[in-house]
Each structure stands twice: as structure tokens, then as C-alpha cells.
PDB file of N, CA and C in Angstrom:
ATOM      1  N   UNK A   1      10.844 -15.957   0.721  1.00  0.00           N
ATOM      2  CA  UNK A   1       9.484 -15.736   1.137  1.00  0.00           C
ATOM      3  C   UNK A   1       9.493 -14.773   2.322  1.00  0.00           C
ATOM      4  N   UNK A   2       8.559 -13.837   2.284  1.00  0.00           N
ATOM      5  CA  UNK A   2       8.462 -12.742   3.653  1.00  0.00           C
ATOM      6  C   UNK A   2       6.948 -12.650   3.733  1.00  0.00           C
ATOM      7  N   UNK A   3       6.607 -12.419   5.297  1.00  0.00           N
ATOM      8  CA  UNK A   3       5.648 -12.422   5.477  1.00  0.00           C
ATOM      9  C   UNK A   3       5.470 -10.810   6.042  1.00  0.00           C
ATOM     10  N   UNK A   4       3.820  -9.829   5.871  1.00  0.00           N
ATOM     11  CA  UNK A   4       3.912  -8.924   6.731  1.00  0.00           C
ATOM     12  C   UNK A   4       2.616  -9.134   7.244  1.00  0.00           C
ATOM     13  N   UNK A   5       2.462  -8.641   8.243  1.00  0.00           N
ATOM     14  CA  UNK A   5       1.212  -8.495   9.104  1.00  0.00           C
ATOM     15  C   UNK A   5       0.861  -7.540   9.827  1.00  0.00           C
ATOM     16  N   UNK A   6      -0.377  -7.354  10.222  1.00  0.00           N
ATOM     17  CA  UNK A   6      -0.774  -6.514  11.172  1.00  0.00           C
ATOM     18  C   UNK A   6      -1.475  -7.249  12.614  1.00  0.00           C
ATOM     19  N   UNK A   7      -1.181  -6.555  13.694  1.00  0.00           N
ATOM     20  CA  UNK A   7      -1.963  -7.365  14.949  1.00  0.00           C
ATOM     21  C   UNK A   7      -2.083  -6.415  15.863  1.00  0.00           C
ATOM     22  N   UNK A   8      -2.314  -7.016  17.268  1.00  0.00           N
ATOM     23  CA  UNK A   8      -2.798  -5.846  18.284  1.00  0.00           C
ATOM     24  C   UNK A   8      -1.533  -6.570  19.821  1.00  0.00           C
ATOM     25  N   UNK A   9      -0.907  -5.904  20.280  1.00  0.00           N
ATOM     26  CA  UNK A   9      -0.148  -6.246  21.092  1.00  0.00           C
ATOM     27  C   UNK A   9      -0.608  -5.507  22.279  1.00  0.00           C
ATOM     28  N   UNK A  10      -1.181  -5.939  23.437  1.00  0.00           N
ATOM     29  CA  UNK A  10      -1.639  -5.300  24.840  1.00  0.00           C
ATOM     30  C   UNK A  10      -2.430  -4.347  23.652  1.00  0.00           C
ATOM     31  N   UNK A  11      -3.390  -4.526  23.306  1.00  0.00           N
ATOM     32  CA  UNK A  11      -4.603  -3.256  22.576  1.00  0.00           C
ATOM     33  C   UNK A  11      -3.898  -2.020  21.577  1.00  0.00           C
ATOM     34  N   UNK A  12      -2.747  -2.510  21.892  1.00  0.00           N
ATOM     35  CA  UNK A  12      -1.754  -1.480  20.325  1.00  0.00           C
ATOM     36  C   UNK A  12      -1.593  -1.932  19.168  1.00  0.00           C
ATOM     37  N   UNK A  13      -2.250  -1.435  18.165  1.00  0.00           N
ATOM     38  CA  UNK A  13      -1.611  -2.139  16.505  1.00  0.00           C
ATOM     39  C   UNK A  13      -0.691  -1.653  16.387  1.00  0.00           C
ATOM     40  N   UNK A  14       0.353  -3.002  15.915  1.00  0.00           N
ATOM     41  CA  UNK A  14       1.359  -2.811  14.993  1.00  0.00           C
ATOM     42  C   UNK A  14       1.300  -3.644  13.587  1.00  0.00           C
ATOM     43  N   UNK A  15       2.628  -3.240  13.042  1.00  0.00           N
ATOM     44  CA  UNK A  15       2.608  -3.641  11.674  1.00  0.00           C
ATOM     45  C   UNK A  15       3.744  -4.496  11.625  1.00  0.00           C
ATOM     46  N   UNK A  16       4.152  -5.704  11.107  1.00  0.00           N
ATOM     47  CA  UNK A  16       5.926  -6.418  11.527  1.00  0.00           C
ATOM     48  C   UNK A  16       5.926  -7.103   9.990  1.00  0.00           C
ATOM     49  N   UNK A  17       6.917  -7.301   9.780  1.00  0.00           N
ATOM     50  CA  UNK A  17       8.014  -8.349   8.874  1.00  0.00           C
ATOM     51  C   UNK A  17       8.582  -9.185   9.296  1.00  0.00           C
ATOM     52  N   UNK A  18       8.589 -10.398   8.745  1.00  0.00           N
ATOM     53  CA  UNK A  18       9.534 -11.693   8.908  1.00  0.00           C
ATOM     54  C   UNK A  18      10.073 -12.047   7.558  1.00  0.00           C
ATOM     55  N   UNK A  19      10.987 -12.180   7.495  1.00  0.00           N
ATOM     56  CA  UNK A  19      11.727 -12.549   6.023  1.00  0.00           C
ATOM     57  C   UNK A  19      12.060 -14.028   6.363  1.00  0.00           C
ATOM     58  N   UNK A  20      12.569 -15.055   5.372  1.00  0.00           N
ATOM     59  CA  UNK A  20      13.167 -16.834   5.575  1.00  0.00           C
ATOM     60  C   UNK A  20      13.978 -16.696   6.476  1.00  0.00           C
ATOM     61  N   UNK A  21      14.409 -15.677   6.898  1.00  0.00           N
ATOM     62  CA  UNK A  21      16.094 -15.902   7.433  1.00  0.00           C
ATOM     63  C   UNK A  21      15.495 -15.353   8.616  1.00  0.00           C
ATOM     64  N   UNK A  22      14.323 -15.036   9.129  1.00  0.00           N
ATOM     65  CA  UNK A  22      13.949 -14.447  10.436  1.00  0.00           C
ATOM     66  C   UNK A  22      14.430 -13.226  10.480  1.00  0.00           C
ATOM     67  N   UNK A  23      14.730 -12.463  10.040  1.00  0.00           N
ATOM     68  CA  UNK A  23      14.770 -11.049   9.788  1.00  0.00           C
ATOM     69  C   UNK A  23      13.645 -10.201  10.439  1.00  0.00           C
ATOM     70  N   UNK A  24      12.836  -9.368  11.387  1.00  0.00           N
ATOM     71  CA  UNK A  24      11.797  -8.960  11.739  1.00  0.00           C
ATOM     72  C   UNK A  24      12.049  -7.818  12.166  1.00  0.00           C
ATOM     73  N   UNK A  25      10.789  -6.805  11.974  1.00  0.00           N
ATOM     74  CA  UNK A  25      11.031  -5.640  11.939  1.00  0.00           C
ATOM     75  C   UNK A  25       9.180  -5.026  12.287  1.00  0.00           C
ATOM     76  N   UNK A  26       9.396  -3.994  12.647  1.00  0.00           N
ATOM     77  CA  UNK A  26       8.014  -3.562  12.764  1.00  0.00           C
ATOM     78  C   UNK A  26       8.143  -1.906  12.667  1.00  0.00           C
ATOM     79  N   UNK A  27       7.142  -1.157  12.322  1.00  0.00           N
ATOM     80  CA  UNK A  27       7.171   0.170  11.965  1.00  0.00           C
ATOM     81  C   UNK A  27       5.982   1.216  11.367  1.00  0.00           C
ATOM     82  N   UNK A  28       5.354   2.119  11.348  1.00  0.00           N
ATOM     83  CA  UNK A  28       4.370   2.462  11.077  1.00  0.00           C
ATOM     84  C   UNK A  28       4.073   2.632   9.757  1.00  0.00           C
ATOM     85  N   UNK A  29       4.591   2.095   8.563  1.00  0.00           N
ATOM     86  CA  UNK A  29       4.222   1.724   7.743  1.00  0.00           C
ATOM     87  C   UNK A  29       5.513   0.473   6.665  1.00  0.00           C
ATOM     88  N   UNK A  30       4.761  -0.281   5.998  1.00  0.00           N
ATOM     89  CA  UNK A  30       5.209  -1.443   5.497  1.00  0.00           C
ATOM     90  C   UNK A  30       4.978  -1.703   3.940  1.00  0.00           C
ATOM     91  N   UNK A  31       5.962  -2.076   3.170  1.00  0.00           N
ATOM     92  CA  UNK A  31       5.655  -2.439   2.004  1.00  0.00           C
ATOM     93  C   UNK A  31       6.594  -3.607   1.404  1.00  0.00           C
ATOM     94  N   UNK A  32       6.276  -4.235   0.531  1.00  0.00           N
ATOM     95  CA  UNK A  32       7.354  -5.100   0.227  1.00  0.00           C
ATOM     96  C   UNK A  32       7.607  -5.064  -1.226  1.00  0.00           C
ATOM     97  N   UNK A  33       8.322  -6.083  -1.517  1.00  0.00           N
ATOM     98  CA  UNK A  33       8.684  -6.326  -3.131  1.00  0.00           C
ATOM     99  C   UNK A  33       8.955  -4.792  -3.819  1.00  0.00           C
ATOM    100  N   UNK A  34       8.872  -4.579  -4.633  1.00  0.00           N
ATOM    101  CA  UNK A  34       8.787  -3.447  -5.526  1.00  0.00           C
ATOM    102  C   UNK A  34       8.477  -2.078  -4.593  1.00  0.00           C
ATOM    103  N   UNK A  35       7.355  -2.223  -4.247  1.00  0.00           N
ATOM    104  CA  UNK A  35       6.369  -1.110  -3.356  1.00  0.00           C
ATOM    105  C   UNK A  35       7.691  -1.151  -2.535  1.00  0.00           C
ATOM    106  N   UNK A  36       8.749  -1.823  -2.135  1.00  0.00           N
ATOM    107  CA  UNK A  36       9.189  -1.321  -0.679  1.00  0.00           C
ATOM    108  C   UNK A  36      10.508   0.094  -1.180  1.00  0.00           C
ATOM    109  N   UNK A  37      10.507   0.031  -2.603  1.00  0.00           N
ATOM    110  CA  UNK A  37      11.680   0.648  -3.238  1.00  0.00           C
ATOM    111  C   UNK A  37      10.664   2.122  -3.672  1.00  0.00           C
ATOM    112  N   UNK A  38       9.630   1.963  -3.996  1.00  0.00           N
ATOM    113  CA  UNK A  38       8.408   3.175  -4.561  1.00  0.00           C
ATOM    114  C   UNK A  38       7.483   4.052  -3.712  1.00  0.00           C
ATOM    115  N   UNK A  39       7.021   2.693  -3.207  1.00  0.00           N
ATOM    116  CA  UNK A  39       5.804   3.067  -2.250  1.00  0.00           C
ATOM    117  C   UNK A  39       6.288   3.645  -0.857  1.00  0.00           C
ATOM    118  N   UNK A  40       7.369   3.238  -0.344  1.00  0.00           N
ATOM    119  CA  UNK A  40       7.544   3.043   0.521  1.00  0.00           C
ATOM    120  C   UNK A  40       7.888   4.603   1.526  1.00  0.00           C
ATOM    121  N   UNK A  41       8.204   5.475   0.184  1.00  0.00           N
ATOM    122  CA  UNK A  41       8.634   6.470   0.497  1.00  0.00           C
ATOM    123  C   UNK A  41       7.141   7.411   0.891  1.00  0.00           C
ATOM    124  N   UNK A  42       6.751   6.758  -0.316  1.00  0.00           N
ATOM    125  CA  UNK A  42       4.993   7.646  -0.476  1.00  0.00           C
ATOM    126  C   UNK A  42       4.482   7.297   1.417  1.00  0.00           C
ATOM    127  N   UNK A  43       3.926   6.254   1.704  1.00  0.00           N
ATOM    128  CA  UNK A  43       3.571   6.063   2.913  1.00  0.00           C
ATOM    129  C   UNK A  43       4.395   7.062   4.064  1.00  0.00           C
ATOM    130  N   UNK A  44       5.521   6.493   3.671  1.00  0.00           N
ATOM    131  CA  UNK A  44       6.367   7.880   5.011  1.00  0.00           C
ATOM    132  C   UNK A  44       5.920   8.646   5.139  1.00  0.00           C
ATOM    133  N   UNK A  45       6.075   9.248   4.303  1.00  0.00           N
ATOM    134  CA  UNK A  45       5.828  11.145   4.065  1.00  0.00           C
ATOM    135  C   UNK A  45       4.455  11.313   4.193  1.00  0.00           C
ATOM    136  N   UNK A  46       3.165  10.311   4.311  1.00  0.00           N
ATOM    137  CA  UNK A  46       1.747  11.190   4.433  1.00  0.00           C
ATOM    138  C   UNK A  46       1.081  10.359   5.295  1.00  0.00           C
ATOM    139  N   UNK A  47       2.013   9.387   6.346  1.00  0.00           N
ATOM    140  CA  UNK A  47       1.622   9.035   7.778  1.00  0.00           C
ATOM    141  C   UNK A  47       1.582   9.404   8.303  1.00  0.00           C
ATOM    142  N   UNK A  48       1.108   9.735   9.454  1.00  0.00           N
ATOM    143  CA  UNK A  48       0.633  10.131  10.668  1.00  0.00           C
ATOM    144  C   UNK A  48      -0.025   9.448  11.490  1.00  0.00           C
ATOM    145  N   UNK A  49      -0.298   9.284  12.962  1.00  0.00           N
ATOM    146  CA  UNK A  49      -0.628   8.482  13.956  1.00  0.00           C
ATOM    147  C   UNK A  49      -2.204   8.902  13.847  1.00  0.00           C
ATOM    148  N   UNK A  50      -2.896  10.224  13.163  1.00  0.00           N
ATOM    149  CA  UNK A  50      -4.004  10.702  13.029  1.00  0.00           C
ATOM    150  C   UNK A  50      -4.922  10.486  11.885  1.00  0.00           C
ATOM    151  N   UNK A  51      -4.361   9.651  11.091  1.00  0.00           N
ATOM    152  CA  UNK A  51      -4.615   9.913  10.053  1.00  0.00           C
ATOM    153  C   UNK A  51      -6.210   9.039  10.275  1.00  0.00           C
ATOM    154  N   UNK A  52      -7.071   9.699   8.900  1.00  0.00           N
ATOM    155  CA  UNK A  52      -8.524   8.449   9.420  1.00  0.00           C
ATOM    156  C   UNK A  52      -8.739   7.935   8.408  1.00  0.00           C
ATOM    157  N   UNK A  53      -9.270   6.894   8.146  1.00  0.00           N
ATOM    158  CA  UNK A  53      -9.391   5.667   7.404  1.00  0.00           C
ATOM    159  C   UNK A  53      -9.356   6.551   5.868  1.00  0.00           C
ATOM    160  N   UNK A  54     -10.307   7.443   5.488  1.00  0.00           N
ATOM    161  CA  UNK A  54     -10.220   7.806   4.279  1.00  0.00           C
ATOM    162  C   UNK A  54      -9.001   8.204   3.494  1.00  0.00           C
ATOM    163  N   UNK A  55      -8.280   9.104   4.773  1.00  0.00           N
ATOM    164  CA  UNK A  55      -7.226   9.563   4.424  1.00  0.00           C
ATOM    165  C   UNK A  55      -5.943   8.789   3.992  1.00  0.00           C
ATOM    166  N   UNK A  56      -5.932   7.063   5.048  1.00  0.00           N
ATOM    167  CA  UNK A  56      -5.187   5.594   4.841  1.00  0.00           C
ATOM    168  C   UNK A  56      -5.653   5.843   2.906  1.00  0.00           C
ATOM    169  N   UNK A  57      -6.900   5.267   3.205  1.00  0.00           N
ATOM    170  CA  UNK A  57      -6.982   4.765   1.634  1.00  0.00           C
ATOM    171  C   UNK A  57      -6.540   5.377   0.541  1.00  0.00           C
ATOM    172  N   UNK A  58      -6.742   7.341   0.516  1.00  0.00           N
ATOM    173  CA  UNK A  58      -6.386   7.933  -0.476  1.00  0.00           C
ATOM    174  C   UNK A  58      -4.365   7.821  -0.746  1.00  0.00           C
ATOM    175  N   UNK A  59      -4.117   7.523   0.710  1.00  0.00           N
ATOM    176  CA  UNK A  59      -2.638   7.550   0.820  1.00  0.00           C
ATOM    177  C   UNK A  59      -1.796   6.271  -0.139  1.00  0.00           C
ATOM    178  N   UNK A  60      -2.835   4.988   0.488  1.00  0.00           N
ATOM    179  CA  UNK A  60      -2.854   3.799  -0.190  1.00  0.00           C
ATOM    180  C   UNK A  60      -2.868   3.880  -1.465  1.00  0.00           C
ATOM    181  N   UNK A  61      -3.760   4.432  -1.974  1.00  0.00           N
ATOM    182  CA  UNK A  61      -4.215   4.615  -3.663  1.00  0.00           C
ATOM    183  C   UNK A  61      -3.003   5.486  -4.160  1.00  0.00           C
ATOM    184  N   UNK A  62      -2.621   6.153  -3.553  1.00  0.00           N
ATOM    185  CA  UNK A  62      -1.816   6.970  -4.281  1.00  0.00           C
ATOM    186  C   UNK A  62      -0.159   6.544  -4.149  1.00  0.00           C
ATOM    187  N   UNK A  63       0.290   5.642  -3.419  1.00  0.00           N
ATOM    188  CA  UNK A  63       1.422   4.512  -3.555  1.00  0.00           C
ATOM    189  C   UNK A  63       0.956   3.335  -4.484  1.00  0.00           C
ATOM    190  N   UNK A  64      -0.083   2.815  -4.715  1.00  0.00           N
ATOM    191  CA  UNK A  64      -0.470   2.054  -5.760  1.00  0.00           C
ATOM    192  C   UNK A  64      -0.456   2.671  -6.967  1.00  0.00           C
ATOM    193  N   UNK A  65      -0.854   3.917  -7.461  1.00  0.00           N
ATOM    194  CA  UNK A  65      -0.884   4.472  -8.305  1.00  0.00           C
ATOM    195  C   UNK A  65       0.685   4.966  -8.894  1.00  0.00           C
ATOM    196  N   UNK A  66       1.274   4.724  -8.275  1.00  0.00           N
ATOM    197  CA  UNK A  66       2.475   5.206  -8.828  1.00  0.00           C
ATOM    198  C   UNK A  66       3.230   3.765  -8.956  1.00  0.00           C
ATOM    199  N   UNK A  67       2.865   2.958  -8.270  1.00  0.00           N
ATOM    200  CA  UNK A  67       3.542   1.519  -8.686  1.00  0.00           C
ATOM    201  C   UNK A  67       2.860   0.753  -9.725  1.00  0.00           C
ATOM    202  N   UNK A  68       1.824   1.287 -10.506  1.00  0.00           N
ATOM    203  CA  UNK A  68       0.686   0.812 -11.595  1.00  0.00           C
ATOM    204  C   UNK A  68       1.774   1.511 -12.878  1.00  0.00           C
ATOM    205  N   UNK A  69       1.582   3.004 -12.201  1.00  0.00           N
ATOM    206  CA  UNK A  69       2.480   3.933 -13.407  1.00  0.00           C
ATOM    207  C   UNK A  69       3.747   2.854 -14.530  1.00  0.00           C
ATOM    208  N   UNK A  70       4.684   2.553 -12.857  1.00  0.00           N
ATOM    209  CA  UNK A  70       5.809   2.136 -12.788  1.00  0.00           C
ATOM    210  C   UNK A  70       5.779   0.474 -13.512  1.00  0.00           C
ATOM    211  N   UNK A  71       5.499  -0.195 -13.431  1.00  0.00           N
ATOM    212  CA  UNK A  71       4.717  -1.445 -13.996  1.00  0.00           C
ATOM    213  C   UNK A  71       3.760  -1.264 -14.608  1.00  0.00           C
ATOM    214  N   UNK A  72       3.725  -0.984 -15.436  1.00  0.00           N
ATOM    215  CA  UNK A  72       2.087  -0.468 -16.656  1.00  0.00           C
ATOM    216  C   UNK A  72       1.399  -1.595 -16.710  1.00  0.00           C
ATOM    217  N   UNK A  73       1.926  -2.910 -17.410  1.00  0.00           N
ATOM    218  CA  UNK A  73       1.610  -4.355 -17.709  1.00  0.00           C
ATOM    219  C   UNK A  73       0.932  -5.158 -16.444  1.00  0.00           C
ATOM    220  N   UNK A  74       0.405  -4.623 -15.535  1.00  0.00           N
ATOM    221  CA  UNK A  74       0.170  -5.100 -14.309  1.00  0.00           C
ATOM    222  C   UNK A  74      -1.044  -4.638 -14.368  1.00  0.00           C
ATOM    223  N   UNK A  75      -2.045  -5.351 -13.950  1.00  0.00           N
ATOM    224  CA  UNK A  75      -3.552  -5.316 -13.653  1.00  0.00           C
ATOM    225  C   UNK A  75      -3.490  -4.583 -12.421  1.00  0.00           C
ATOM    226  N   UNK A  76      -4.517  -3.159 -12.744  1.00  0.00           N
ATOM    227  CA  UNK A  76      -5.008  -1.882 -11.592  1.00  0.00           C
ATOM    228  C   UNK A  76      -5.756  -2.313 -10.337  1.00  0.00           C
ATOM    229  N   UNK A  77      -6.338  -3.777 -10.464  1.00  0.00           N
ATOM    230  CA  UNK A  77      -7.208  -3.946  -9.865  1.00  0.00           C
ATOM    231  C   UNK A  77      -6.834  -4.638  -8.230  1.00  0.00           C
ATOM    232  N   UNK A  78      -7.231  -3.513  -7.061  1.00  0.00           N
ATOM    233  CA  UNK A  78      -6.716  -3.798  -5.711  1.00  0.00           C
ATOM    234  C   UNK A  78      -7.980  -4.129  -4.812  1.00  0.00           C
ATOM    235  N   UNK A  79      -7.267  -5.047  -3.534  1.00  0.00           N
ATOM    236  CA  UNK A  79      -8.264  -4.822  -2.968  1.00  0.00           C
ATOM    237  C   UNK A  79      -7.365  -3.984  -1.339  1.00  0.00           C
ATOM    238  N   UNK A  80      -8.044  -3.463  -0.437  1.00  0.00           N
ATOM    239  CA  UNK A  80      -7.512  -3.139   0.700  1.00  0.00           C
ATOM    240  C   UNK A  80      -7.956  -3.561   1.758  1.00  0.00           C
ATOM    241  N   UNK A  81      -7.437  -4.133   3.015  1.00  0.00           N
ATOM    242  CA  UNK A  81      -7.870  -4.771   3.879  1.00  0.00           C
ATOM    243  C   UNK A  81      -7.235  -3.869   5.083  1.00  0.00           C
ATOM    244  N   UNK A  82      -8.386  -3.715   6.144  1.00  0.00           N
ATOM    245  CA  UNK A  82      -8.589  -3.103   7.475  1.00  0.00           C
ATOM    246  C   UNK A  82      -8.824  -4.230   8.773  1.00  0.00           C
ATOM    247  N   UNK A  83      -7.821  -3.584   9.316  1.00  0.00           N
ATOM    248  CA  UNK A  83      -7.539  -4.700  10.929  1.00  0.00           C
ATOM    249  C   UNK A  83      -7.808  -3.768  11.729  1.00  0.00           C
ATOM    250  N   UNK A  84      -8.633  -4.008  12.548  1.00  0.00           N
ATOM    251  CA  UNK A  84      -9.104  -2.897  14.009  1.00  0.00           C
ATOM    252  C   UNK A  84      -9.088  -4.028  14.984  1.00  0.00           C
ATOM    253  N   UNK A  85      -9.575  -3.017  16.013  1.00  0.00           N
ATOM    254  CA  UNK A  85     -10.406  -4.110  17.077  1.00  0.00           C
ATOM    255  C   UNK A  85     -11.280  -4.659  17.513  1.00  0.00           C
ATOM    256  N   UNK A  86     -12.170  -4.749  16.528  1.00  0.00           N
ATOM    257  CA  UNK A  86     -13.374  -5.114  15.853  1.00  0.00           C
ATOM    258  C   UNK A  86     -13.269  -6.313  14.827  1.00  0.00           C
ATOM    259  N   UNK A  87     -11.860  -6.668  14.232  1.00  0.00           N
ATOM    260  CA  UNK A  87     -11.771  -7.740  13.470  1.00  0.00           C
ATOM    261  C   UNK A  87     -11.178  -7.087  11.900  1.00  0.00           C
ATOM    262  N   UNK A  88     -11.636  -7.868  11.082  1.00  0.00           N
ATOM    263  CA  UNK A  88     -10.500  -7.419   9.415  1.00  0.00           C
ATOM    264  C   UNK A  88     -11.576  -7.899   8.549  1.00  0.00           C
ATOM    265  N   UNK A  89     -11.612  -6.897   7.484  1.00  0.00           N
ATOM    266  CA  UNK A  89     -12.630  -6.518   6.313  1.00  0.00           C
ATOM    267  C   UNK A  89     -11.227  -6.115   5.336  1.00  0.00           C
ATOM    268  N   UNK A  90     -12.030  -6.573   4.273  1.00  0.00           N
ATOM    269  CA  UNK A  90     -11.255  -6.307   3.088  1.00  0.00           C
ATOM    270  C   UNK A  90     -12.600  -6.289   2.050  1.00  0.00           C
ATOM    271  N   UNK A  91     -12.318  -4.602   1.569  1.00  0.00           N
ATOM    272  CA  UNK A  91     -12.977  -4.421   0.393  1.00  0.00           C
ATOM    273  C   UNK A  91     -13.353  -4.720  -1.063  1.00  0.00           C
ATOM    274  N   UNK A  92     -13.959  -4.688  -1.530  1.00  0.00           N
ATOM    275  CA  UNK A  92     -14.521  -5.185  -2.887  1.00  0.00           C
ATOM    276  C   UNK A  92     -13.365  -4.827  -3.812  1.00  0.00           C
ATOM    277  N   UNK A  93     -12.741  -5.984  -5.067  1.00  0.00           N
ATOM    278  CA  UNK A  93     -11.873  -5.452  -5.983  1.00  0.00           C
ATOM    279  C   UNK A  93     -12.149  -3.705  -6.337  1.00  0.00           C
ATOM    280  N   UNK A  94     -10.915  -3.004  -6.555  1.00  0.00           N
ATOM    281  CA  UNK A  94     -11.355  -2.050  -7.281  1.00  0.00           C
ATOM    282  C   UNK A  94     -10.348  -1.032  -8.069  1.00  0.00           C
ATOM    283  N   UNK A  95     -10.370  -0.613  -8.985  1.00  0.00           N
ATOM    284  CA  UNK A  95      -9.380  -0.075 -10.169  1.00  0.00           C
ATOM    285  C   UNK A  95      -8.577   0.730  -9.461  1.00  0.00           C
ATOM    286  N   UNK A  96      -7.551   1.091  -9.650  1.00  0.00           N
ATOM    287  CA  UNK A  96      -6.596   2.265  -9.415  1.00  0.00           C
ATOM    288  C   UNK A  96      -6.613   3.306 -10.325  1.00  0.00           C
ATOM    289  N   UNK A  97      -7.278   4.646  -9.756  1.00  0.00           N
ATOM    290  CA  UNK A  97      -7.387   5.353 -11.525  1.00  0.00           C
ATOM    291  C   UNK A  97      -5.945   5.380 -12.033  1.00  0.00           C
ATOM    292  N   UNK A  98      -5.873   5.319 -13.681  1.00  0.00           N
ATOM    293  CA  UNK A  98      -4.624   5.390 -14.231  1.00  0.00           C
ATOM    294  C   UNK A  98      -4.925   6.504 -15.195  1.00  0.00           C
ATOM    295  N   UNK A  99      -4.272   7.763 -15.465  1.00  0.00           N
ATOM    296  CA  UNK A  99      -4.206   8.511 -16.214  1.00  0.00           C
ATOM    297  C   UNK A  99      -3.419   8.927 -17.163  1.00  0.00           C
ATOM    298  N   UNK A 100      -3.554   8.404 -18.620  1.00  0.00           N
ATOM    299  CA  UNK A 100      -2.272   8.428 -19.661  1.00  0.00           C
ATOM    300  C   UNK A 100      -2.527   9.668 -20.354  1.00  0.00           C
ATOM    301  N   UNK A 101      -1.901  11.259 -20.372  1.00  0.00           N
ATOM    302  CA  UNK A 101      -2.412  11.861 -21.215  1.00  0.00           C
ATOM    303  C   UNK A 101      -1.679  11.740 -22.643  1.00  0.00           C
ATOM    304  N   UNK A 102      -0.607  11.319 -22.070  1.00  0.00           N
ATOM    305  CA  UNK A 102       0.561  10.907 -23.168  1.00  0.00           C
ATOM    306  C   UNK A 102      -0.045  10.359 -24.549  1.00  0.00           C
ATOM    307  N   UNK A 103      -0.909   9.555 -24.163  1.00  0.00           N
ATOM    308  CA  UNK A 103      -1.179   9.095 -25.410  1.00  0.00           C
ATOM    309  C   UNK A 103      -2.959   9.555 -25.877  1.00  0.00           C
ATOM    310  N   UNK A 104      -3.441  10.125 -25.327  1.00  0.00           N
ATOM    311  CA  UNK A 104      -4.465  10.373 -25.591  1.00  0.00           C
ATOM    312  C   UNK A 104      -3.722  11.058 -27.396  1.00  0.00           C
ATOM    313  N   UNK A 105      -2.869  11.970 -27.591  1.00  0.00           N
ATOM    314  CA  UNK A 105      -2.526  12.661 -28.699  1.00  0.00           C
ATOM    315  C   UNK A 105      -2.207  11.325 -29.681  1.00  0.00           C
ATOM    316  N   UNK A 106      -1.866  10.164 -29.583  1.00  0.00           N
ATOM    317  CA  UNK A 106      -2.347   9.051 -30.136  1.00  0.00           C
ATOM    318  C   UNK A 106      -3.198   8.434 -31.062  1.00  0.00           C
ATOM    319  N   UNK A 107      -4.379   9.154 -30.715  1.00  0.00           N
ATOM    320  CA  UNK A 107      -5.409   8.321 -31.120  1.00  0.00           C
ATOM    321  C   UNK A 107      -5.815   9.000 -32.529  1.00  0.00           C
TER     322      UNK A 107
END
């Protein structure tokens, strides 16, 4: 079992890991299970300390989208949750576009 979280330390967010064995770690971006082998790379590469919420989500969507690819048999449907200093919202279910052209010649 691992846990990740987000919080505010002296008015700074961070992001941390705890694994069973107490393992902990913190870093500007986080993924686990599967996503930490896929996604994980995606987040690196289009973080930034600037980035603004839209830009999080499209970044988000587009590490989900490639772990949907990667696991086909897996339901698209995400939700994303935002921690400020204002408190934590998490948005309405919502699809990951998936685009097969592969088989469109299929039909």
C-alpha cells in the first residue's frame, strides 16, 4: 500500500510519498502504479514551477491519455483534484479523449 499527497508546509505546496515500509519522498511531480513507469516521464518534461492550472490539466490529460492508450480495457473516465490555499475541489467525472484511427478502416 502507498500513499501520495499533496499539502502546504510554512505556505509551500508540496507533493510526498509514503510506501508500507516508510519509504518517503517528495518532488514536483508524482505518479504511482503503472503511471509511475508512463506517466511519469510525461509530467517531467512539461512541468514547470509556472505552469497555470489549464496548462496542469492539459499536461494531466495527456499522461492519462497515454496510460488509457497503454491499458485499452480500462475505463477513460477521470476525475482531477486541485489543492490550493483556498482548500481542494475535485472535478466532475470526465472522458479522456481516446483516438483509434487504426480501426476506424474496420468498420
Amino acid at each position: 500500500m502507498l500513499f501520495s499527497f499533496c499539502a502546504f508546509n510554512n505556505g509551500t505546496p508540496f507533493l510526498g510519498y509514503v510506501d508500507h515500509v516508510g519509504t518517503t519522498f517528495e518532488d514536483d511531480t508524482l505518479a504511482t502504479g503503472y503511471g509511475a513507469y508512463l506517466a511519469r516521464g510525461i509530467l517531467r518534461d512539461g512541468w514547470r514551477p509556472d505552469l497555470t492550472e489549464e496548462e496542469a490539466r492539459n499536461l494531466l490529460q495527456k499522461s492519462l491519455q497515454v496510460l488509457f492508450y497503454r491499458d485499452a480495457r480500462t475505463i477513460n473516465s477521470v476525475q482531477i483534484g486541485k489543492a490550493d490555499k483556498d482548500g481542494v475541489t475535485i472535478s466532475e467525472p470526465f472522458s479522456v479523449p481516446a483516438v483509434w484511427p487504426i480501426f476506424e478502416s474496420w468498420k
